[in-house]
Amino acid sequence: MQREEKHFEMTLDAILQRLNDLKLAVLSMIQKLEMEYMDINWPTFLDNFAIISSHLTGLTKILAKEQCPPLRNRTVLPLLVSMDRDETLVNITEGRVPVFSHDIVPDYLRTRPDPITEQKMQQNEQKAANLTNEAAMKQVTQYNKVVSHVLDMVSKAREEWEIESSSRTGIQQTSSMTDTQLLVATVGMGKGLQYKANYGPGPGPGMMVPPSIRGPTPPMGGPSMSPGNVQQQLGKAPSAVKTNIKSANQVHPFSR
């Protein structure tokens, strides 16, 4: 008897230790969500959730051991029910339960579900017990058909998506590097531009004339010179070649 009591106390201590660890992990996660919600990232959230999951797994293993006494066979009865504030109870529950009254005892010492929940569970159990094997098999077959149809739809959509992804060579190109370089060279250095000189009427207002075909600069206060006037003056100038030839004929008339 003493051995069983000692083993029961050891099991309770292990369960309480796991519950305290679980409570601290939950409090840490809630604190991060409330205080660090702007900086918390997904990996940190998953790490905290993994810690909580490990504590739950450890608690389940303790309860599933063969050495663990069946706690369902134990009955918990209140030793004192009072409407007065109990400071010891406040310290144990960290301020959550100040009074152990008649209204709180059914909720904290309940070993069975809520009456409404228990009633619904009994109705479902009774409905399942009255169901015949043929009707159950029909429902299972119909359920399997629905699941298979949904699975086929998902598989087909996945295959279409994989085919579309594999056939797509990449992002469609919307620019050409060669054309970009040619445009930059044209704007910056005038590459590929052709200029045709026009010696007709003078350029219109606002047009620029390159220095190579620009006329001589008129004197201060003199008339401006246009390319047409420059051409006319060049046509009226005496030819130095013809003058030299005439002079030579005049100097040597009988050279032959």
C-alpha positions as protocol buffer text, in pm:
chain_id: "A"
residue {
  index: 1
  type: MET
  ca { x: 0 y: 0 z: 0 }
}
residue {
  index: 2
  type: GLN
  ca { x: 280 y: 240 z: 92 }
}
residue {
  index: 3
  type: ARG
  ca { x: 461 y: 152 z: -230 }
}
residue {
  index: 4
  type: GLU
  ca { x: 156 y: 241 z: -437 }
}
residue {
  index: 5
  type: GLU
  ca { x: 112 y: 567 z: -250 }
}
residue {
  index: 6
  type: LYS
  ca { x: 478 y: 657 z: -303 }
}
residue {
  index: 7
  type: HIS
  ca { x: 456 y: 573 z: -670 }
}
residue {
  index: 8
  type: PHE
  ca { x: 139 y: 780 z: -697 }
}
residue {
  index: 9
  type: GLU
  ca { x: 312 y: 1080 z: -537 }
}
residue {
  index: 10
  type: MET
  ca { x: 608 y: 1048 z: -776 }
}
residue {
  index: 11
  type: THR
  ca { x: 373 y: 1038 z: -1072 }
}
residue {
  index: 12
  type: LEU
  ca { x: 189 y: 1348 z: -949 }
}
residue {
  index: 13
  type: ASP
  ca { x: 519 y: 1532 z: -903 }
}
residue {
  index: 14
  type: ALA
  ca { x: 625 y: 1448 z: -1259 }
}
residue {
  index: 15
  type: ILE
  ca { x: 287 y: 1560 z: -1393 }
}
residue {
  index: 16
  type: LEU
  ca { x: 301 y: 1885 z: -1197 }
}
residue {
  index: 17
  type: GLN
  ca { x: 652 y: 1952 z: -1325 }
}
residue {
  index: 18
  type: ARG
  ca { x: 541 y: 1901 z: -1684 }
}
residue {
  index: 19
  type: LEU
  ca { x: 237 y: 2120 z: -1630 }
}
residue {
  index: 20
  type: ASN
  ca { x: 452 y: 2398 z: -1487 }
}
residue {
  index: 21
  type: ASP
  ca { x: 688 y: 2378 z: -1785 }
}
residue {
  index: 22
  type: LEU
  ca { x: 391 y: 2386 z: -2019 }
}
residue {
  index: 23
  type: LYS
  ca { x: 244 y: 2686 z: -1836 }
}
residue {
  index: 24
  type: LEU
  ca { x: 572 y: 2878 z: -1861 }
}
residue {
  index: 25
  type: ALA
  ca { x: 602 y: 2801 z: -2231 }
}
residue {
  index: 26
  type: VAL
  ca { x: 247 y: 2920 z: -2297 }
}
residue {
  index: 27
  type: LEU
  ca { x: 305 y: 3237 z: -2093 }
}
residue {
  index: 28
  type: SER
  ca { x: 626 y: 3309 z: -2285 }
}
residue {
  index: 29
  type: MET
  ca { x: 450 y: 3268 z: -2617 }
}
residue {
  index: 30
  type: ILE
  ca { x: 160 y: 3492 z: -2512 }
}
residue {
  index: 31
  type: GLN
  ca { x: 403 y: 3755 z: -2385 }
}
residue {
  index: 32
  type: LYS
  ca { x: 589 y: 3759 z: -2718 }
}
residue {
  index: 33
  type: LEU
  ca { x: 265 y: 3788 z: -2911 }
}
residue {
  index: 34
  type: GLU
  ca { x: 151 y: 4081 z: -2696 }
}
residue {
  index: 35
  type: MET
  ca { x: 482 y: 4266 z: -2650 }
}
residue {
  index: 36
  type: GLU
  ca { x: 687 y: 4173 z: -2957 }
}
residue {
  index: 37
  type: TYR
  ca { x: 416 y: 4143 z: -3219 }
}
residue {
  index: 38
  type: MET
  ca { x: 595 y: 4396 z: -3442 }
}
residue {
  index: 39
  type: ASP
  ca { x: 931 y: 4217 z: -3443 }
}
residue {
  index: 40
  type: ILE
  ca { x: 836 y: 3849 z: -3406 }
}
residue {
  index: 41
  type: ASN
  ca { x: 894 y: 3637 z: -3715 }
}
residue {
  index: 42
  type: TRP
  ca { x: 759 y: 3304 z: -3828 }
}
residue {
  index: 43
  type: PRO
  ca { x: 1065 y: 3088 z: -3729 }
}
residue {
  index: 44
  type: THR
  ca { x: 1054 y: 3225 z: -3374 }
}
residue {
  index: 45
  type: PHE
  ca { x: 682 y: 3151 z: -3349 }
}
residue {
  index: 46
  type: LEU
  ca { x: 740 y: 2795 z: -3473 }
}
residue {
  index: 47
  type: ASP
  ca { x: 1018 y: 2744 z: -3216 }
}
residue {
  index: 48
  type: ASN
  ca { x: 789 y: 2848 z: -2931 }
}
residue {
  index: 49
  type: PHE
  ca { x: 513 y: 2627 z: -3065 }
}
residue {
  index: 50
  type: ALA
  ca { x: 758 y: 2334 z: -3085 }
}
residue {
  index: 51
  type: ILE
  ca { x: 849 y: 2383 z: -2718 }
}
residue {
  index: 52
  type: ILE
  ca { x: 481 y: 2371 z: -2620 }
}
residue {
  index: 53
  type: SER
  ca { x: 431 y: 2061 z: -2834 }
}
residue {
  index: 54
  type: SER
  ca { x: 728 y: 1886 z: -2670 }
}
residue {
  index: 55
  type: HIS
  ca { x: 587 y: 1952 z: -2321 }
}
residue {
  index: 56
  type: LEU
  ca { x: 249 y: 1813 z: -2426 }
}
residue {
  index: 57
  type: THR
  ca { x: 418 y: 1506 z: -2572 }
}
residue {
  index: 58
  type: GLY
  ca { x: 612 y: 1449 z: -2249 }
}
residue {
  index: 59
  type: LEU
  ca { x: 295 y: 1483 z: -2043 }
}
residue {
  index: 60
  type: THR
  ca { x: 117 y: 1232 z: -2265 }
}
residue {
  index: 61
  type: LYS
  ca { x: 403 y: 984 z: -2227 }
}
residue {
  index: 62
  type: ILE
  ca { x: 388 y: 1010 z: -1850 }
}
residue {
  index: 63
  type: LEU
  ca { x: 14 y: 943 z: -1849 }
}
residue {
  index: 64
  type: ALA
  ca { x: 49 y: 656 z: -2097 }
}
residue {
  index: 65
  type: LYS
  ca { x: 308 y: 462 z: -1896 }
}
residue {
  index: 66
  type: GLU
  ca { x: 207 y: 132 z: -1745 }
}
residue {
  index: 67
  type: GLN
  ca { x: 357 y: 234 z: -1410 }
}
residue {
  index: 68
  type: CYS
  ca { x: 125 y: 534 z: -1396 }
}
residue {
  index: 69
  type: PRO
  ca { x: -170 y: 457 z: -1168 }
}
residue {
  index: 70
  type: PRO
  ca { x: -514 y: 502 z: -1327 }
}
residue {
  index: 71
  type: LEU
  ca { x: -609 y: 852 z: -1220 }
}
residue {
  index: 72
  type: ARG
  ca { x: -969 y: 799 z: -1328 }
}
residue {
  index: 73
  type: ASN
  ca { x: -1017 y: 569 z: -1033 }
}
residue {
  index: 74
  type: ARG
  ca { x: -931 y: 851 z: -796 }
}
residue {
  index: 75
  type: THR
  ca { x: -1198 y: 1077 z: -654 }
}
residue {
  index: 76
  type: VAL
  ca { x: -1126 y: 1438 z: -565 }
}
residue {
  index: 77
  type: LEU
  ca { x: -1346 y: 1586 z: -293 }
}
residue {
  index: 78
  type: PRO
  ca { x: -1334 y: 1940 z: -153 }
}
residue {
  index: 79
  type: LEU
  ca { x: -1233 y: 1953 z: 212 }
}
residue {
  index: 80
  type: LEU
  ca { x: -1359 y: 2305 z: 268 }
}
residue {
  index: 81
  type: VAL
  ca { x: -1605 y: 2516 z: 72 }
}
residue {
  index: 82
  type: SER
  ca { x: -1631 y: 2876 z: 182 }
}
residue {
  index: 83
  type: MET
  ca { x: -1733 y: 3215 z: 52 }
}
residue {
  index: 84
  type: ASP
  ca { x: -1440 y: 3386 z: 224 }
}
residue {
  index: 85
  type: ARG
  ca { x: -1119 y: 3480 z: 49 }
}
residue {
  index: 86
  type: ASP
  ca { x: -841 y: 3221 z: 87 }
}
residue {
  index: 87
  type: GLU
  ca { x: -491 y: 3371 z: 58 }
}
residue {
  index: 88
  type: THR
  ca { x: -329 y: 3030 z: 24 }
}
residue {
  index: 89
  type: LEU
  ca { x: -556 y: 2949 z: -268 }
}
residue {
  index: 90
  type: VAL
  ca { x: -476 y: 3286 z: -423 }
}
residue {
  index: 91
  type: ASN
  ca { x: -102 y: 3217 z: -404 }
}
residue {
  index: 92
  type: ILE
  ca { x: -135 y: 2865 z: -542 }
}
residue {
  index: 93
  type: THR
  ca { x: -350 y: 2972 z: -835 }
}
residue {
  index: 94
  type: GLU
  ca { x: -149 y: 3296 z: -891 }
}
residue {
  index: 95
  type: GLY
  ca { x: -452 y: 3511 z: -824 }
}
residue {
  index: 96
  type: ARG
  ca { x: -693 y: 3330 z: -1057 }
}
residue {
  index: 97
  type: VAL
  ca { x: -911 y: 3165 z: -788 }
}
residue {
  index: 98
  type: PRO
  ca { x: -955 y: 3382 z: -477 }
}
residue {
  index: 99
  type: VAL
  ca { x: -1252 y: 3194 z: -333 }
}
residue {
  index: 100
  type: PHE
  ca { x: -1335 y: 2822 z: -329 }
}
residue {
  index: 101
  type: SER
  ca { x: -1711 y: 2854 z: -323 }
}
residue {
  index: 102
  type: HIS
  ca { x: -2006 y: 2641 z: -428 }
}
residue {
  index: 103
  type: ASP
  ca { x: -2018 y: 2809 z: -768 }
}
residue {
  index: 104
  type: ILE
  ca { x: -1654 y: 2726 z: -853 }
}
residue {
  index: 105
  type: VAL
  ca { x: -1634 y: 2368 z: -722 }
}
residue {
  index: 106
  type: PRO
  ca { x: -1846 y: 2209 z: -1002 }
}
residue {
  index: 107
  type: ASP
  ca { x: -1628 y: 2371 z: -1270 }
}
residue {
  index: 108
  type: TYR
  ca { x: -1284 y: 2301 z: -1118 }
}
residue {
  index: 109
  type: LEU
  ca { x: -1355 y: 1954 z: -980 }
}
residue {
  index: 110
  type: ARG
  ca { x: -1568 y: 1829 z: -1267 }
}
residue {
  index: 111
  type: THR
  ca { x: -1475 y: 1476 z: -1372 }
}
residue {
  index: 112
  type: ARG
  ca { x: -1744 y: 1455 z: -1639 }
}
residue {
  index: 113
  type: PRO
  ca { x: -1821 y: 1681 z: -1936 }
}
residue {
  index: 114
  type: ASP
  ca { x: -2071 y: 1963 z: -1926 }
}
residue {
  index: 115
  type: PRO
  ca { x: -2430 y: 1830 z: -1908 }
}
residue {
  index: 116
  type: ILE
  ca { x: -2522 y: 1968 z: -2251 }
}
residue {
  index: 117
  type: THR
  ca { x: -2205 y: 1826 z: -2406 }
}
residue {
  index: 118
  type: GLU
  ca { x: -2258 y: 1493 z: -2236 }
}
residue {
  index: 119
  type: GLN
  ca { x: -2615 y: 1478 z: -2366 }
}
residue {
  index: 120
  type: LYS
  ca { x: -2500 y: 1539 z: -2724 }
}
residue {
  index: 121
  type: MET
  ca { x: -2232 y: 1273 z: -2692 }
}
residue {
  index: 122
  type: GLN
  ca { x: -2488 y: 1022 z: -2569 }
}
residue {
  index: 123
  type: GLN
  ca { x: -2717 y: 1102 z: -2862 }
}
residue {
  index: 124
  type: ASN
  ca { x: -2435 y: 1046 z: -3109 }
}
residue {
  index: 125
  type: GLU
  ca { x: -2333 y: 721 z: -2943 }
}
residue {
  index: 126
  type: GLN
  ca { x: -2692 y: 598 z: -2947 }
}
residue {
  index: 127
  type: LYS
  ca { x: -2729 y: 692 z: -3314 }
}
residue {
  index: 128
  type: ALA
  ca { x: -2410 y: 505 z: -3399 }
}
residue {
  index: 129
  type: ALA
  ca { x: -2521 y: 200 z: -3203 }
}
residue {
  index: 130
  type: ASN
  ca { x: -2858 y: 184 z: -3386 }
}
residue {
  index: 131
  type: LEU
  ca { x: -2690 y: 205 z: -3727 }
}
residue {
  index: 132
  type: THR
  ca { x: -2687 y: -124 z: -3916 }
}
residue {
  index: 133
  type: ASN
  ca { x: -2380 y: -263 z: -4089 }
}
residue {
  index: 134
  type: GLU
  ca { x: -2529 y: -220 z: -4437 }
}
residue {
  index: 135
  type: ALA
  ca { x: -2615 y: 144 z: -4377 }
}
residue {
  index: 136
  type: ALA
  ca { x: -2272 y: 203 z: -4228 }
}
residue {
  index: 137
  type: MET
  ca { x: -2104 y: 44 z: -4531 }
}
residue {
  index: 138
  type: LYS
  ca { x: -2313 y: 258 z: -4767 }
}
residue {
  index: 139
  type: GLN
  ca { x: -2215 y: 574 z: -4583 }
}
residue {
  index: 140
  type: VAL
  ca { x: -1848 y: 471 z: -4584 }
}
residue {
  index: 141
  type: THR
  ca { x: -1863 y: 396 z: -4958 }
}
residue {
  index: 142
  type: GLN
  ca { x: -2028 y: 729 z: -5033 }
}
residue {
  index: 143
  type: TYR
  ca { x: -1773 y: 909 z: -4821 }
}
residue {
  index: 144
  type: ASN
  ca { x: -1488 y: 734 z: -5002 }
}
residue {
  index: 145
  type: LYS
  ca { x: -1634 y: 838 z: -5339 }
}
residue {
  index: 146
  type: VAL
  ca { x: -1648 y: 1202 z: -5232 }
}
residue {
  index: 147
  type: VAL
  ca { x: -1292 y: 1190 z: -5102 }
}
residue {
  index: 148
  type: SER
  ca { x: -1168 y: 1019 z: -5419 }
}
residue {
  index: 149
  type: HIS
  ca { x: -1339 y: 1280 z: -5638 }
}
residue {
  index: 150
  type: VAL
  ca { x: -1180 y: 1564 z: -5444 }
}
residue {
  index: 151
  type: LEU
  ca { x: -842 y: 1389 z: -5462 }
}
residue {
  index: 152
  type: ASP
  ca { x: -874 y: 1351 z: -5841 }
}
residue {
  index: 153
  type: MET
  ca { x: -955 y: 1720 z: -5878 }
}
residue {
  index: 154
  type: VAL
  ca { x: -656 y: 1822 z: -5670 }
}
residue {
  index: 155
  type: SER
  ca { x: -424 y: 1582 z: -5856 }
}
residue {
  index: 156
  type: LYS
  ca { x: -545 y: 1708 z: -6196 }
}
residue {
  index: 157
  type: ALA
  ca { x: -494 y: 2070 z: -6094 }
}
residue {
  index: 158
  type: ARG
  ca { x: -147 y: 1985 z: -5968 }
}
residue {
  index: 159
  type: GLU
  ca { x: -51 y: 1810 z: -6293 }
}
residue {
  index: 160
  type: GLU
  ca { x: -173 y: 2106 z: -6499 }
}
residue {
  index: 161
  type: TRP
  ca { x: 23 y: 2344 z: -6283 }
}
residue {
  index: 162
  type: GLU
  ca { x: 341 y: 2133 z: -6313 }
}
residue {
  index: 163
  type: ILE
  ca { x: 303 y: 2110 z: -6692 }
}
residue {
  index: 164
  type: GLU
  ca { x: 251 y: 2484 z: -6719 }
}
residue {
  index: 165
  type: SER
  ca { x: 552 y: 2551 z: -6496 }
}
residue {
  index: 166
  type: SER
  ca { x: 778 y: 2315 z: -6694 }
}
residue {
  index: 167
  type: SER
  ca { x: 669 y: 2454 z: -7032 }
}
residue {
  index: 168
  type: ARG
  ca { x: 733 y: 2809 z: -6924 }
}
residue {
  index: 169
  type: THR
  ca { x: 1091 y: 2887 z: -7029 }
}
residue {
  index: 170
  type: GLY
  ca { x: 1116 y: 3191 z: -6812 }
}
residue {
  index: 171
  type: ILE
  ca { x: 1002 y: 3546 z: -6777 }
}
residue {
  index: 172
  type: GLN
  ca { x: 909 y: 3698 z: -7112 }
}
residue {
  index: 173
  type: GLN
  ca { x: 1173 y: 3948 z: -7224 }
}
residue {
  index: 174
  type: THR
  ca { x: 1037 y: 4297 z: -7278 }
}
residue {
  index: 175
  type: SER
  ca { x: 1362 y: 4476 z: -7368 }
}
residue {
  index: 176
  type: SER
  ca { x: 1667 y: 4432 z: -7590 }
}
residue {
  index: 177
  type: MET
  ca { x: 2015 y: 4506 z: -7461 }
}
residue {
  index: 178
  type: THR
  ca { x: 2145 y: 4565 z: -7816 }
}
residue {
  index: 179
  type: ASP
  ca { x: 1877 y: 4822 z: -7889 }
}
residue {
  index: 180
  type: THR
  ca { x: 1941 y: 4992 z: -7556 }
}
residue {
  index: 181
  type: GLN
  ca { x: 2314 y: 5024 z: -7623 }
}
residue {
  index: 182
  type: LEU
  ca { x: 2249 y: 5153 z: -7977 }
}
residue {
  index: 183
  type: LEU
  ca { x: 2006 y: 5414 z: -7843 }
}
residue {
  index: 184
  type: VAL
  ca { x: 2256 y: 5531 z: -7580 }
}
residue {
  index: 185
  type: ALA
  ca { x: 2534 y: 5558 z: -7841 }
}
residue {
  index: 186
  type: THR
  ca { x: 2306 y: 5753 z: -8075 }
}
residue {
  index: 187
  type: VAL
  ca { x: 2197 y: 6001 z: -7809 }
}
residue {
  index: 188
  type: GLY
  ca { x: 2539 y: 6040 z: -7649 }
}
residue {
  index: 189
  type: MET
  ca { x: 2779 y: 6027 z: -7945 }
}
residue {
  index: 190
  type: GLY
  ca { x: 2557 y: 6066 z: -8252 }
}
residue {
  index: 191
  type: LYS
  ca { x: 2636 y: 5718 z: -8378 }
}
residue {
  index: 192
  type: GLY
  ca { x: 2440 y: 5624 z: -8690 }
}
residue {
  index: 193
  type: LEU
  ca { x: 2308 y: 5974 z: -8759 }
}
residue {
  index: 194
  type: GLN
  ca { x: 2341 y: 6115 z: -9116 }
}
residue {
  index: 195
  type: TYR
  ca { x: 2336 y: 6491 z: -9187 }
}
residue {
  index: 196
  type: LYS
  ca { x: 2250 y: 6621 z: -9535 }
}
residue {
  index: 197
  type: ALA
  ca { x: 2376 y: 6973 z: -9609 }
}
residue {
  index: 198
  type: ASN
  ca { x: 2119 y: 7199 z: -9771 }
}
residue {
  index: 199
  type: TYR
  ca { x: 2246 y: 7515 z: -9946 }
}
residue {
  index: 200
  type: GLY
  ca { x: 1906 y: 7638 z: -10046 }
}
residue {
  index: 201
  type: PRO
  ca { x: 1718 y: 7903 z: -9861 }
}
residue {
  index: 202
  type: GLY
  ca { x: 1836 y: 7987 z: -9516 }
}
residue {
  index: 203
  type: PRO
  ca { x: 1725 y: 7779 z: -9218 }
}
residue {
  index: 204
  type: GLY
  ca { x: 1402 y: 7859 z: -9056 }
}
residue {
  index: 205
  type: PRO
  ca { x: 1377 y: 8027 z: -8721 }
}
residue {
  index: 206
  type: GLY
  ca { x: 1493 y: 7820 z: -8432 }
}
residue {
  index: 207
  type: MET
  ca { x: 1710 y: 7583 z: -8647 }
}
residue {
  index: 208
  type: MET
  ca { x: 2075 y: 7529 z: -8570 }
}
residue {
  index: 209
  type: VAL
  ca { x: 2342 y: 7535 z: -8845 }
}
residue {
  index: 210
  type: PRO
  ca { x: 2661 y: 7330 z: -8796 }
}
residue {
  index: 211
  type: PRO
  ca { x: 2986 y: 7533 z: -8792 }
}
residue {
  index: 212
  type: SER
  ca { x: 3116 y: 7345 z: -9100 }
}
residue {
  index: 213
  type: ILE
  ca { x: 2856 y: 7507 z: -9329 }
}
residue {
  index: 214
  type: ARG
  ca { x: 2793 y: 7821 z: -9128 }
}
residue {
  index: 215
  type: GLY
  ca { x: 2874 y: 8142 z: -9314 }
}
residue {
  index: 216
  type: PRO
  ca { x: 3137 y: 8395 z: -9202 }
}
residue {
  index: 217
  type: THR
  ca { x: 3047 y: 8604 z: -8906 }
}
residue {
  index: 218
  type: PRO
  ca { x: 2923 y: 8944 z: -9021 }
}
residue {
  index: 219
  type: PRO
  ca { x: 3087 y: 9256 z: -8882 }
}
residue {
  index: 220
  type: MET
  ca { x: 2932 y: 9440 z: -8598 }
}
residue {
  index: 221
  type: GLY
  ca { x: 2620 y: 9612 z: -8722 }
}
residue {
  index: 222
  type: GLY
  ca { x: 2651 y: 9456 z: -9070 }
}
residue {
  index: 223
  type: PRO
  ca { x: 2392 y: 9239 z: -9245 }
}
residue {
  index: 224
  type: SER
  ca { x: 2370 y: 8877 z: -9155 }
}
residue {
  index: 225
  type: MET
  ca { x: 2500 y: 8616 z: -9399 }
}
residue {
  index: 226
  type: SER
  ca { x: 2287 y: 8317 z: -9495 }
}
residue {
  index: 227
  type: PRO
  ca { x: 2415 y: 8002 z: -9669 }
}
residue {
  index: 228
  type: GLY
  ca { x: 2244 y: 8119 z: -9993 }
}
residue {
  index: 229
  type: ASN
  ca { x: 2429 y: 8455 z: -9989 }
}
residue {
  index: 230
  type: VAL
  ca { x: 2756 y: 8280 z: -9914 }
}
residue {
  index: 231
  type: GLN
  ca { x: 2709 y: 8059 z: -10222 }
}
residue {
  index: 232
  type: GLN
  ca { x: 2635 y: 8363 z: -10443 }
}
residue {
  index: 233
  type: GLN
  ca { x: 2944 y: 8549 z: -10326 }
}
residue {
  index: 234
  type: LEU
  ca { x: 3158 y: 8242 z: -10383 }
}
residue {
  index: 235
  type: GLY
  ca { x: 3022 y: 8226 z: -10742 }
}
residue {
  index: 236
  type: LYS
  ca { x: 3112 y: 8592 z: -10811 }
}
residue {
  index: 237
  type: ALA
  ca { x: 3474 y: 8563 z: -10683 }
}
residue {
  index: 238
  type: PRO
  ca { x: 3741 y: 8553 z: -10963 }
}
residue {
  index: 239
  type: SER
  ca { x: 3902 y: 8221 z: -11039 }
}
residue {
  index: 240
  type: ALA
  ca { x: 4269 y: 8219 z: -10955 }
}
residue {
  index: 241
  type: VAL
  ca { x: 4335 y: 7928 z: -11194 }
}
residue {
  index: 242
  type: LYS
  ca { x: 4194 y: 8105 z: -11504 }
}
residue {
  index: 243
  type: THR
  ca { x: 4382 y: 8424 z: -11421 }
}
residue {
  index: 244
  type: ASN
  ca { x: 4711 y: 8240 z: -11401 }
}
residue {
  index: 245
  type: ILE
  ca { x: 4651 y: 8068 z: -11737 }
}
residue {
  index: 246
  type: LYS
  ca { x: 4571 y: 8396 z: -11913 }
}
residue {
  index: 247
  type: SER
  ca { x: 4878 y: 8556 z: -11765 }
}
residue {
  index: 248
  type: ALA
  ca { x: 5094 y: 8273 z: -11890 }
}
residue {
  index: 249
  type: ASN
  ca { x: 4958 y: 8305 z: -12246 }
}
residue {
  index: 250
  type: GLN
  ca { x: 5025 y: 8674 z: -12243 }
}
residue {
  index: 251
  type: VAL
  ca { x: 5383 y: 8632 z: -12124 }
}
residue {
  index: 252
  type: HIS
  ca { x: 5479 y: 8357 z: -12376 }
}
residue {
  index: 253
  type: PRO
  ca { x: 5270 y: 8414 z: -12693 }
}
residue {
  index: 254
  type: PHE
  ca { x: 5517 y: 8231 z: -12922 }
}
residue {
  index: 255
  type: SER
  ca { x: 5614 y: 7943 z: -12696 }
}
residue {
  index: 256
  type: ARG
  ca { x: 5510 y: 7701 z: -12968 }
}
